Short mmCIF file of C-alpha atoms in Angstrom, two decimals:
data_model
loop_
_atom_site.label_atom_id
_atom_site.label_comp_id
_atom_site.label_asym_id
_atom_site.label_seq_id
_atom_site.Cartn_x
_atom_site.Cartn_y
_atom_site.Cartn_z
CA MET A 185 0.00 0.00 0.00
CA SER A 186 1.44 3.41 -1.01
CA LYS A 187 1.69 6.28 1.41
CA THR A 188 -1.01 8.20 -0.45
CA THR A 189 -3.56 5.40 -0.29
CA GLN A 190 -3.17 5.28 3.48
CA LEU A 191 -3.94 8.95 4.08
CA ILE A 192 -7.73 8.65 3.88
CA GLN A 193 -9.30 5.60 5.48
CA ALA A 194 -12.81 4.39 6.23
CA ASP A 195 -14.02 5.31 9.70
CA ARG A 196 -14.84 2.08 11.52
CA GLY A 197 -14.69 3.55 15.00
CA GLN A 198 -10.93 3.18 15.44
CA ASP A 199 -9.06 5.41 17.90
CA ALA A 200 -8.45 8.88 16.48
CA VAL A 201 -7.68 12.42 17.57
CA ALA A 202 -10.63 14.78 17.17
CA ILE A 203 -10.37 17.88 14.98
CA HIS A 204 -12.75 20.70 15.90
CA LEU A 205 -13.43 23.19 13.13
CA VAL A 206 -14.35 26.76 14.01
CA THR A 207 -14.67 30.10 12.29
CA LYS A 208 -13.54 33.47 13.55
CA ASP A 209 -17.18 34.26 14.36
CA SER A 210 -17.92 30.97 16.13
CA PHE A 211 -14.66 30.70 18.06
CA SER A 212 -15.83 32.75 21.03
CA ASP A 213 -18.77 30.42 21.71
CA PHE A 214 -16.54 27.38 21.20
CA ALA A 215 -13.97 28.69 23.68
CA LYS A 216 -16.57 29.56 26.31
CA ALA A 217 -17.50 25.88 26.56
CA LEU A 218 -13.91 24.88 27.38
CA PRO A 219 -12.21 24.78 30.78
CA ALA A 220 -10.00 27.72 31.65
CA GLY A 221 -6.79 25.76 31.05
CA GLN A 222 -7.81 24.86 27.49
CA ARG A 223 -8.84 28.44 26.77
CA ALA A 224 -5.43 29.54 28.01
CA ALA A 225 -3.74 27.01 25.74
CA LEU A 226 -5.58 28.41 22.72
CA SER A 227 -4.76 31.95 23.75
CA GLY A 228 -1.11 31.03 24.17
CA GLN A 229 -1.09 29.75 20.58
CA LYS A 230 -2.75 33.01 19.44
CA PHE A 231 -5.62 31.04 18.01
CA ASP A 232 -8.70 33.11 17.13
CA GLY A 233 -10.40 30.97 14.48
CA SER A 234 -8.95 32.66 11.41
CA ALA A 235 -8.73 30.52 8.28
CA PHE A 236 -5.80 28.06 8.23
CA GLN A 237 -4.96 28.58 11.89
CA THR A 238 -4.24 25.43 13.86
CA ALA A 239 -3.88 24.61 17.54
CA ILE A 240 -3.36 21.59 19.78
CA VAL A 241 -5.09 21.42 23.18
CA SER A 242 -4.45 18.95 26.01
CA ASP A 243 -7.49 16.95 27.08
CA GLY A 244 -6.69 14.84 30.14
CA ASP A 245 -4.49 11.99 29.00
CA GLY A 246 -4.88 12.97 25.35
CA TRP A 247 -5.38 16.02 23.18
CA PHE A 248 -7.50 17.43 20.37
CA ALA A 249 -6.80 19.71 17.45
CA VAL A 250 -8.60 22.90 16.43
CA GLY A 251 -8.61 24.36 12.95
CA GLY A 252 -9.84 27.69 11.67
CA ILE A 253 -11.88 27.64 8.47
CA ALA A 254 -14.31 29.88 6.61
CA ASP A 255 -17.40 27.64 6.75
CA PRO A 256 -17.61 24.24 8.50
CA GLU A 257 -20.78 23.43 6.55
CA ASP A 258 -19.13 23.89 3.15
CA LEU A 259 -15.58 22.55 3.14
CA GLY A 260 -13.46 23.38 0.12
CA SER A 261 -10.58 21.38 -1.26
CA TYR A 262 -7.93 22.98 0.96
CA CYS A 263 -9.81 23.74 4.21
CA LEU A 264 -7.98 21.01 6.12
CA ALA A 265 -4.67 21.27 4.28
CA LYS A 266 -2.86 23.32 6.89
CA LEU A 267 -3.85 20.81 9.57
CA ALA A 268 -2.48 18.01 7.42
CA GLU A 269 0.79 19.89 7.04
CA VAL A 270 1.46 20.70 10.70
CA LEU A 271 -0.23 18.08 12.89
CA PRO A 272 1.87 15.22 14.27
CA GLY A 273 1.69 11.87 12.57
CA GLY A 274 -1.37 9.91 13.65
CA THR A 275 -5.02 9.21 12.93
CA TYR A 276 -7.68 11.93 12.96
CA ARG A 277 -11.40 12.43 12.49
CA LEU A 278 -13.55 15.51 12.38
CA ALA A 279 -15.44 16.08 15.60
CA SER A 280 -18.48 16.99 13.51
CA GLY A 281 -19.34 16.31 9.88
CA GLU A 282 -17.41 14.64 7.07
CA PRO A 283 -14.35 15.90 5.17
CA MET A 284 -15.76 15.30 1.66
CA ALA A 285 -14.10 17.84 -0.71
CA ALA A 286 -11.39 18.59 1.86
CA MET A 287 -9.99 15.07 1.46
CA HIS A 288 -8.19 16.40 -1.61
CA GLY A 289 -6.09 18.97 0.23
CA TRP A 290 -5.48 16.60 3.13
CA VAL A 291 -3.63 14.35 0.68
CA THR A 292 -1.86 16.95 -1.46
CA ALA A 293 -0.66 18.77 1.67
CA GLN A 294 1.41 15.74 2.62
CA HIS A 295 3.01 15.25 -0.78
CA THR A 296 6.69 16.02 -1.15
CA PHE A 297 8.95 15.80 -4.17
CA ASP A 298 11.73 13.68 -2.70
CA ARG A 299 13.48 12.20 -5.72
CA TYR A 300 16.67 14.12 -4.99
CA LYS A 301 16.27 15.29 -1.40
CA LYS A 302 14.61 13.32 1.36
CA ALA A 303 12.22 15.09 3.69
CA GLU A 304 13.69 16.08 7.04
CA ASN A 305 11.99 15.47 10.38
CA ASP A 306 9.16 13.47 8.86
CA THR A 307 6.67 12.78 11.64
CA GLY A 308 4.85 10.08 9.67
CA PRO A 309 1.55 10.15 7.80
CA ARG A 310 -1.48 12.03 9.06
CA ILE A 311 -4.45 9.73 8.42
CA LEU A 312 -7.96 11.15 8.13
CA LEU A 313 -11.02 8.99 8.74
CA SER A 314 -14.27 9.31 6.83
CA LYS A 315 -17.61 7.54 7.04
CA GLN A 316 -18.13 8.34 3.34
CA ALA A 317 -16.11 5.31 2.26
CA ARG A 318 -17.51 5.27 -1.26
CA HIS A 319 -15.86 8.64 -1.99
CA ILE A 320 -12.37 7.75 -0.77
CA ASP A 321 -11.04 5.98 -3.86
CA ALA A 322 -12.03 8.80 -6.22
CA ALA A 323 -10.57 11.45 -3.89
CA LEU A 324 -7.28 9.60 -3.63
CA ALA A 325 -7.06 9.09 -7.40
CA GLU A 326 -7.63 12.78 -8.04
CA ALA A 327 -5.03 13.84 -5.48
CA GLU A 328 -2.54 11.35 -6.91
CA ALA A 329 -3.11 12.79 -10.39
CA VAL A 330 -2.36 16.29 -9.10
CA ASN A 331 0.73 14.99 -7.33
CA LEU A 332 1.84 13.26 -10.53
CA VAL A 333 1.75 16.56 -12.42
CA CYS A 334 3.84 18.15 -9.67
CA ASP A 335 6.43 15.37 -9.74
CA LEU A 336 6.77 15.27 -13.52
CA VAL A 337 7.15 19.04 -13.76
CA ASN A 338 9.58 19.24 -10.84
CA THR A 339 11.92 16.66 -12.38
CA PRO A 340 14.92 18.26 -14.14
CA ALA A 341 15.06 18.06 -17.91
CA GLU A 342 17.94 15.59 -18.06
CA ASP A 343 15.80 13.07 -16.17
CA MET A 344 12.48 14.09 -17.78
CA GLY A 345 13.25 14.06 -21.48
CA PRO A 346 11.06 12.67 -24.26
CA ALA A 347 12.00 9.08 -23.34
CA ALA A 348 10.88 9.65 -19.74
CA LEU A 349 7.50 10.95 -20.94
CA GLU A 350 7.23 7.84 -23.09
CA ALA A 351 8.00 5.69 -20.05
CA GLU A 352 5.23 7.40 -18.08
CA ALA A 353 2.78 6.75 -20.92
CA GLU A 354 3.90 3.11 -20.97
CA ARG A 355 3.24 2.87 -17.22
CA LEU A 356 -0.28 4.18 -17.73
CA ALA A 357 -0.89 1.83 -20.62
CA LYS A 358 0.24 -1.17 -18.58
CA THR A 359 -1.86 -0.16 -15.58
CA HIS A 360 -5.05 0.31 -17.59
CA GLN A 361 -4.57 -2.18 -20.45
CA ALA A 362 -4.31 0.57 -23.05
CA GLN A 363 -2.52 0.49 -26.40
CA ILE A 364 0.52 2.69 -26.92
CA SER A 365 2.40 3.64 -30.06
CA VAL A 366 5.44 5.88 -30.53
CA THR A 367 6.59 7.55 -33.74
CA LYS A 368 10.18 8.76 -34.02
CA GLY A 369 13.17 8.84 -36.37
CA ASP A 370 12.66 8.95 -40.12
CA ARG A 371 8.96 8.21 -39.81
CA LEU A 372 8.50 11.18 -37.47
CA GLU A 373 10.28 13.45 -39.95
CA GLN A 374 8.02 12.28 -42.77
CA GLU A 375 4.68 12.18 -40.93
CA TYR A 376 5.05 14.91 -38.30
CA PRO A 377 7.53 17.39 -39.77
CA MET A 378 7.01 20.19 -37.23
CA ILE A 379 7.55 17.88 -34.25
CA HIS A 380 10.72 16.59 -35.86
CA ALA A 381 12.00 20.06 -36.76
CA VAL A 382 11.62 21.43 -33.25
CA GLY A 383 13.27 18.42 -31.62
CA ARG A 384 15.96 17.45 -34.11
CA ALA A 385 18.79 19.46 -32.47
CA ALA A 386 18.53 17.57 -29.17
CA ALA A 387 20.98 14.90 -28.08
CA ARG A 388 20.23 11.39 -29.30
CA HIS A 389 18.92 10.23 -25.92
CA HIS A 390 16.43 13.11 -26.02
CA ALA A 391 15.29 12.42 -29.59
CA PRO A 392 11.83 13.80 -30.51
CA ARG A 393 8.78 11.57 -30.74
CA LEU A 394 4.99 11.52 -30.84
CA ILE A 395 3.51 9.34 -28.09
CA GLN A 396 -0.03 8.06 -28.58
CA LEU A 397 -2.23 6.01 -26.25
CA GLU A 398 -5.68 4.59 -26.99
CA TRP A 399 -8.11 3.16 -24.47
CA GLY A 400 -11.78 2.33 -24.16
CA ASP A 401 -14.60 0.85 -26.14
CA PRO A 402 -14.32 1.93 -29.80
CA SER A 403 -18.10 2.33 -29.89
CA HIS A 404 -17.98 5.09 -27.26
CA PRO A 405 -17.58 8.78 -28.20
CA ARG A 406 -14.00 9.59 -29.12
CA VAL A 407 -12.20 12.17 -26.98
CA ALA A 408 -8.67 13.37 -27.71
CA ILE A 409 -6.39 14.75 -24.97
CA ILE A 410 -3.20 16.45 -26.17
CA GLY A 411 -0.32 17.77 -24.07
CA LYS A 412 2.64 19.90 -25.10
CA GLY A 413 5.75 17.92 -24.15
CA VAL A 414 8.66 20.33 -24.62
CA THR A 415 10.91 18.83 -21.98
CA PHE A 416 13.28 21.80 -22.04
CA ASP A 417 13.02 25.04 -23.97
CA SER A 418 16.23 26.93 -24.60
CA GLY A 419 14.33 29.17 -27.01
CA GLY A 420 16.21 27.59 -29.88
CA LEU A 421 18.33 29.96 -31.96
CA ASP A 422 16.17 32.81 -30.64
CA VAL A 423 17.71 31.86 -27.33
CA LYS A 424 16.07 32.81 -24.05
CA SER A 425 17.82 34.82 -21.36
CA ALA A 426 19.20 32.99 -18.33
CA VAL A 427 16.20 34.14 -16.31
CA GLY A 428 13.78 33.09 -19.03
CA MET A 429 15.38 29.66 -19.31
CA LYS A 430 15.55 28.96 -15.58
CA LEU A 431 12.13 27.31 -15.26
CA MET A 432 11.99 25.72 -18.68
CA LYS A 433 12.06 22.20 -17.29
CA LYS A 434 8.36 22.94 -16.74
CA ASP A 435 7.65 23.40 -20.45
CA MET A 436 6.38 19.82 -20.56
CA GLY A 437 3.69 20.79 -18.05
CA GLY A 438 1.00 20.35 -20.70
CA ALA A 439 2.11 16.76 -21.25
CA ALA A 440 2.07 16.18 -17.48
CA HIS A 441 -1.53 17.40 -17.34
CA ALA A 442 -2.55 15.25 -20.30
CA LEU A 443 -0.96 12.12 -18.84
CA ALA A 444 -2.54 12.73 -15.44
CA LEU A 445 -5.95 13.39 -17.00
CA ALA A 446 -5.69 10.22 -19.07
CA GLY A 447 -4.96 8.26 -15.91
CA LEU A 448 -8.01 9.74 -14.17
CA ILE A 449 -10.25 8.98 -17.15
CA MET A 450 -9.14 5.36 -17.27
CA HIS A 451 -9.30 4.90 -13.49
CA ALA A 452 -12.87 6.23 -13.46
CA GLY A 453 -13.87 4.06 -16.42
CA LEU A 454 -15.51 6.93 -18.27
CA LYS A 455 -17.63 5.92 -21.23
CA LEU A 456 -15.41 7.34 -23.92
CA ARG A 457 -12.77 6.25 -26.41
CA LEU A 458 -9.61 7.98 -25.24
CA HIS A 459 -6.91 9.14 -27.62
CA LEU A 460 -3.93 10.64 -25.77
CA LEU A 461 -1.24 12.43 -27.80
CA VAL A 462 2.03 13.85 -26.43
CA PRO A 463 4.48 15.46 -28.88
CA ALA A 464 7.69 15.13 -26.86
CA VAL A 465 10.73 17.20 -27.84
CA GLU A 466 13.61 19.22 -26.45
CA ASN A 467 14.01 22.62 -28.10
CA ALA A 468 17.80 22.60 -28.12
CA ILE A 469 20.51 24.58 -29.89
CA ALA A 470 22.88 22.87 -32.33
CA GLY A 471 24.05 23.12 -35.91
CA ASN A 472 20.93 21.36 -37.15
CA ALA A 473 18.44 23.48 -35.17
CA PHE A 474 15.56 25.01 -37.12
CA ARG A 475 16.07 28.70 -37.84
CA PRO A 476 14.17 31.98 -37.84
CA GLY A 477 12.94 32.46 -41.39
CA ASP A 478 12.74 28.75 -42.20
CA VAL A 479 9.48 27.49 -43.70
CA LEU A 480 8.29 24.20 -42.21
CA ALA A 481 6.01 21.65 -43.76
CA THR A 482 3.22 20.32 -41.55
CA ARG A 483 1.16 17.17 -41.30
CA LYS A 484 -1.90 19.17 -42.34
CA GLY A 485 -0.23 20.39 -45.55
CA LEU A 486 0.03 24.02 -44.50
CA THR A 487 3.38 25.79 -44.56
CA VAL A 488 4.63 27.74 -41.55
CA GLU A 489 7.25 30.48 -41.62
CA ILE A 490 9.29 30.63 -38.42
CA GLY A 491 9.09 34.12 -37.00
CA ASN A 492 10.56 32.98 -33.69
CA THR A 493 12.09 29.65 -32.71
CA ASP A 494 10.91 30.29 -29.13
CA ALA A 495 7.29 29.91 -30.30
CA GLU A 496 7.89 26.19 -30.71
CA GLY A 497 5.11 24.74 -28.57
CA ARG A 498 2.42 25.70 -31.04
CA LEU A 499 4.41 23.95 -33.79
CA VAL A 500 4.56 20.55 -32.10
CA LEU A 501 0.94 20.89 -31.01
CA GLY A 502 -0.06 21.71 -34.59
CA ASP A 503 1.01 18.31 -35.89
CA ALA A 504 -0.53 16.52 -32.88
CA LEU A 505 -3.84 18.37 -33.23
CA THR A 506 -3.90 17.46 -36.92
CA ARG A 507 -3.40 13.79 -36.09
CA ALA A 508 -6.09 13.86 -33.42
CA SER A 509 -8.53 15.54 -35.83
CA GLU A 510 -8.13 12.80 -38.42
CA ASP A 511 -10.27 10.47 -36.30
CA ASN A 512 -12.99 13.13 -35.95
CA PRO A 513 -13.29 13.10 -32.15
CA GLU A 514 -16.38 14.42 -30.44
CA LEU A 515 -14.18 16.57 -28.21
CA MET A 516 -10.52 17.64 -28.14
CA ILE A 517 -8.76 19.19 -25.14
CA ASP A 518 -5.15 20.32 -25.18
CA PHE A 519 -2.92 21.55 -22.35
CA ALA A 520 0.16 23.65 -22.95
CA THR A 521 2.53 25.98 -21.16
CA LEU A 522 2.18 28.08 -24.26
CA THR A 523 2.52 31.83 -23.68
CA GLY A 524 3.90 34.34 -21.22
CA ALA A 525 1.04 36.57 -22.34
CA ALA A 526 -1.46 34.35 -20.53
CA ARG A 527 0.50 34.79 -17.31
CA VAL A 528 0.67 38.57 -17.75
CA ALA A 529 -3.11 38.60 -18.18
CA LEU A 530 -4.11 36.11 -15.48
CA GLY A 531 -1.13 35.44 -13.21
CA PRO A 532 0.01 31.94 -12.26
CA ASP A 533 -3.13 30.56 -10.58
CA LEU A 534 -5.71 30.97 -13.36
CA PRO A 535 -5.26 28.83 -16.47
CA ALA A 536 -6.34 30.57 -19.64
CA LEU A 537 -9.10 28.71 -21.46
CA MET A 538 -10.03 29.10 -25.11
CA THR A 539 -12.83 27.16 -26.77
CA ARG A 540 -14.75 27.12 -30.01
CA ARG A 541 -18.11 26.59 -28.28
CA ASP A 542 -19.62 28.63 -25.47
CA GLU A 543 -21.27 25.61 -23.87
CA THR A 544 -17.93 23.82 -23.59
CA ALA A 545 -16.35 26.82 -21.91
CA ASP A 546 -19.31 27.12 -19.55
CA ALA A 547 -19.07 23.44 -18.58
CA LEU A 548 -15.32 23.62 -17.93
CA ILE A 549 -15.60 26.81 -15.90
CA ALA A 550 -18.47 25.42 -13.82
CA ALA A 551 -16.60 22.18 -13.14
CA GLY A 552 -13.49 24.11 -12.16
CA ARG A 553 -15.39 26.46 -9.88
CA ALA A 554 -17.00 23.51 -8.12
CA HIS A 555 -13.59 21.87 -7.51
CA ASP A 556 -11.35 24.85 -6.71
CA ASP A 557 -9.69 24.81 -10.14
CA GLU A 558 -11.43 27.54 -12.10
CA PRO A 559 -10.07 28.52 -15.53
CA TRP A 560 -10.61 31.93 -17.05
CA ARG A 561 -11.83 32.22 -20.61
CA LEU A 562 -9.95 34.25 -23.20
CA PRO A 563 -11.29 34.89 -26.71
CA LEU A 564 -10.32 33.55 -30.12
CA PRO A 565 -11.05 36.73 -32.10
CA ASP A 566 -11.44 36.39 -35.86
CA GLU A 567 -10.16 39.97 -36.14
CA TYR A 568 -6.70 38.82 -35.07
CA ARG A 569 -6.29 35.91 -37.47
CA GLU A 570 -4.57 38.18 -39.98
CA TRP A 571 -1.74 38.68 -37.48
CA LEU A 572 -0.57 35.16 -38.37
CA ASN A 573 -0.18 36.02 -42.07
CA SER A 574 3.16 35.41 -43.78
CA ASP A 575 4.46 36.87 -47.03
CA ILE A 576 5.92 33.54 -48.13
CA ALA A 577 3.96 30.80 -46.31
CA ASP A 578 0.45 29.97 -45.17
CA LEU A 579 1.17 31.03 -41.58
CA ASN A 580 3.80 32.67 -39.43
CA ASN A 581 4.28 31.13 -36.00
CA ALA A 582 4.89 34.45 -34.24
CA HIS A 583 3.10 37.74 -34.91
CA ALA A 584 5.18 40.89 -34.90
CA ASN A 585 3.07 43.09 -32.61
CA PRO A 586 3.00 42.73 -28.80
CA TYR A 587 -0.77 42.38 -28.40
CA ALA A 588 -3.05 39.46 -27.42
CA GLY A 589 -0.26 36.87 -27.44
CA ALA A 590 -2.27 34.11 -25.78
CA SER A 591 -5.28 34.48 -28.07
CA VAL A 592 -3.14 34.68 -31.22
CA ALA A 593 -1.33 31.50 -30.18
CA GLY A 594 -4.74 29.90 -29.72
CA LEU A 595 -5.73 31.05 -33.20
CA PHE A 596 -2.60 29.38 -34.59
CA LEU A 597 -3.62 26.09 -32.96
CA ASP A 598 -7.17 26.52 -34.25
CA ARG A 599 -5.86 26.25 -37.83
CA PHE A 600 -4.79 22.66 -37.11
CA VAL A 601 -8.03 21.49 -35.48
CA GLY A 602 -10.49 19.85 -37.87
CA ASP A 603 -13.53 21.80 -39.00
CA GLY A 604 -16.53 21.45 -36.70
CA ILE A 605 -14.67 19.68 -33.88
CA ASP A 606 -15.47 20.80 -30.34
CA TRP A 607 -12.09 21.96 -29.03
CA ALA A 608 -10.80 23.46 -25.78
CA HIS A 609 -7.30 24.82 -25.19
CA PHE A 610 -5.74 25.37 -21.76
CA ASP A 611 -2.76 27.73 -21.63
CA THR A 612 -1.56 26.70 -18.18
CA PHE A 613 1.46 27.82 -16.16
CA ALA A 614 2.08 24.42 -14.50
CA TRP A 615 4.14 26.15 -11.80
CA ARG A 616 3.32 27.66 -8.40
CA PRO A 617 5.72 30.48 -7.48
CA PHE A 618 4.50 30.64 -3.86
CA ALA A 619 3.29 27.89 -1.57
CA LYS A 620 -0.26 27.78 -0.22
CA PRO A 621 -1.83 25.25 2.16
CA GLY A 622 -2.02 21.96 0.28
CA ARG A 623 -0.18 23.41 -2.71
CA GLN A 624 3.58 23.49 -2.54
CA LYS A 625 5.90 25.74 -4.48
CA GLY A 626 6.96 24.22 -7.79
CA GLY A 627 5.18 22.06 -10.33
CA ALA A 628 1.42 22.53 -10.17
CA ALA A 629 -1.77 21.31 -11.84
CA TYR A 630 -4.06 24.03 -13.19
CA GLY A 631 -7.13 23.04 -15.19
CA LEU A 632 -6.70 19.31 -14.60
CA ARG A 633 -9.58 18.95 -12.13
CA ALA A 634 -11.81 21.24 -14.18
CA ALA A 635 -11.29 19.10 -17.27
CA PHE A 636 -11.75 15.81 -15.46
CA HIS A 637 -14.99 16.76 -13.74
CA MET A 638 -16.40 18.19 -16.95
CA LEU A 639 -15.60 14.92 -18.71
CA ALA A 640 -16.95 12.85 -15.80
CA ALA A 641 -20.25 14.74 -15.96
CA ARG A 642 -20.50 14.20 -19.71
CA TYR A 643 -19.24 10.63 -20.03
CA SER A 644 -19.95 8.84 -16.74
CA GLY A 645 -22.75 6.85 -18.32
CA ALA A 646 -25.03 7.67 -15.40
#
């Protein structure tokens, strides 16, 4: 049994430390009911019921915990996360009510990326009990998917190259009896010329490839999930600054989201035919790197002039979106760490969402809002399509003016999505600059839960 699967357990009356949840408004009444010594203990810890405050109070031979939250009747994903971070190892139950949504943050709060550095002073797992046993498996799977995104993104590029993304896809395929195929080498150059061009300058052990996974009953509606897998982005010959390159191990964050979402879909047994596509490349610098001014062929037959080699993510996605469209899926969703413009507009915590259909945007936003993972919709304005014009090719991959960078990148992708296909694009940061309860600094999942719960509502078969 993994550590994660132990963190939420069915409540069968076993011994556990009680957690009392209070608000700033209700704390006074709660404290009045306590003996003077316990009130003094809370006062000594400067506890007043504010959100994310925690305290431990002696109770005869034992003790209980107190946590400050906004509303005990409506727990969000991270209401109990601070408790899970700071309490001693042991088994806990809420003194009143059930954790429900807060199970998510209880698990993610205890996750650490320890591949290269072991945690210090580990007090052991904090186990939370719940009488809602039927919800535990789904909550654990969702938290594990979020943790997977964090781990993949946090891993340095040398250890998380295209082959490592392929290995993760193989692990998923083996776990869920899915079919996997990988295209690389000469065949990649012939069939997916933009993926090959972006990745061809990398070292041999980081050779570019297109990873595909298929799962589910072929008679079910086909859904394609695509993730940008640029495992490191130097900027190519339009090389980034040192500051700009520092976090570029996270440029495969879209692939991490797509892999995690595929795992959730298969674990939940959604009634769909899954097609996962990950174009995996390193945008490196060498004598054979693609150049500014080059014109690339594409799988779709369009030609693309390279205005900037640092706008490479849209190139590899273009070939993958074309391949996904060839099977005419009912829905396509892609994830990509695509533009700095999206971060300027929305900051790190809100993934930019672009869709062709209003109802798809509405469903994704509603699912995200309900699960503390709300995206923010940006437009795909027809008026800006001309900014992708080229004098010598069908498209230019980088428009010359500084405006609407996220939307124009989305419009570039839109050219490679088949006519009439319902398509959603997440421009996600995949990185948390500052820690919050239940959400550590570093690799982060944004839009993953929104997409999964939208798909679960549409394809659960209920």
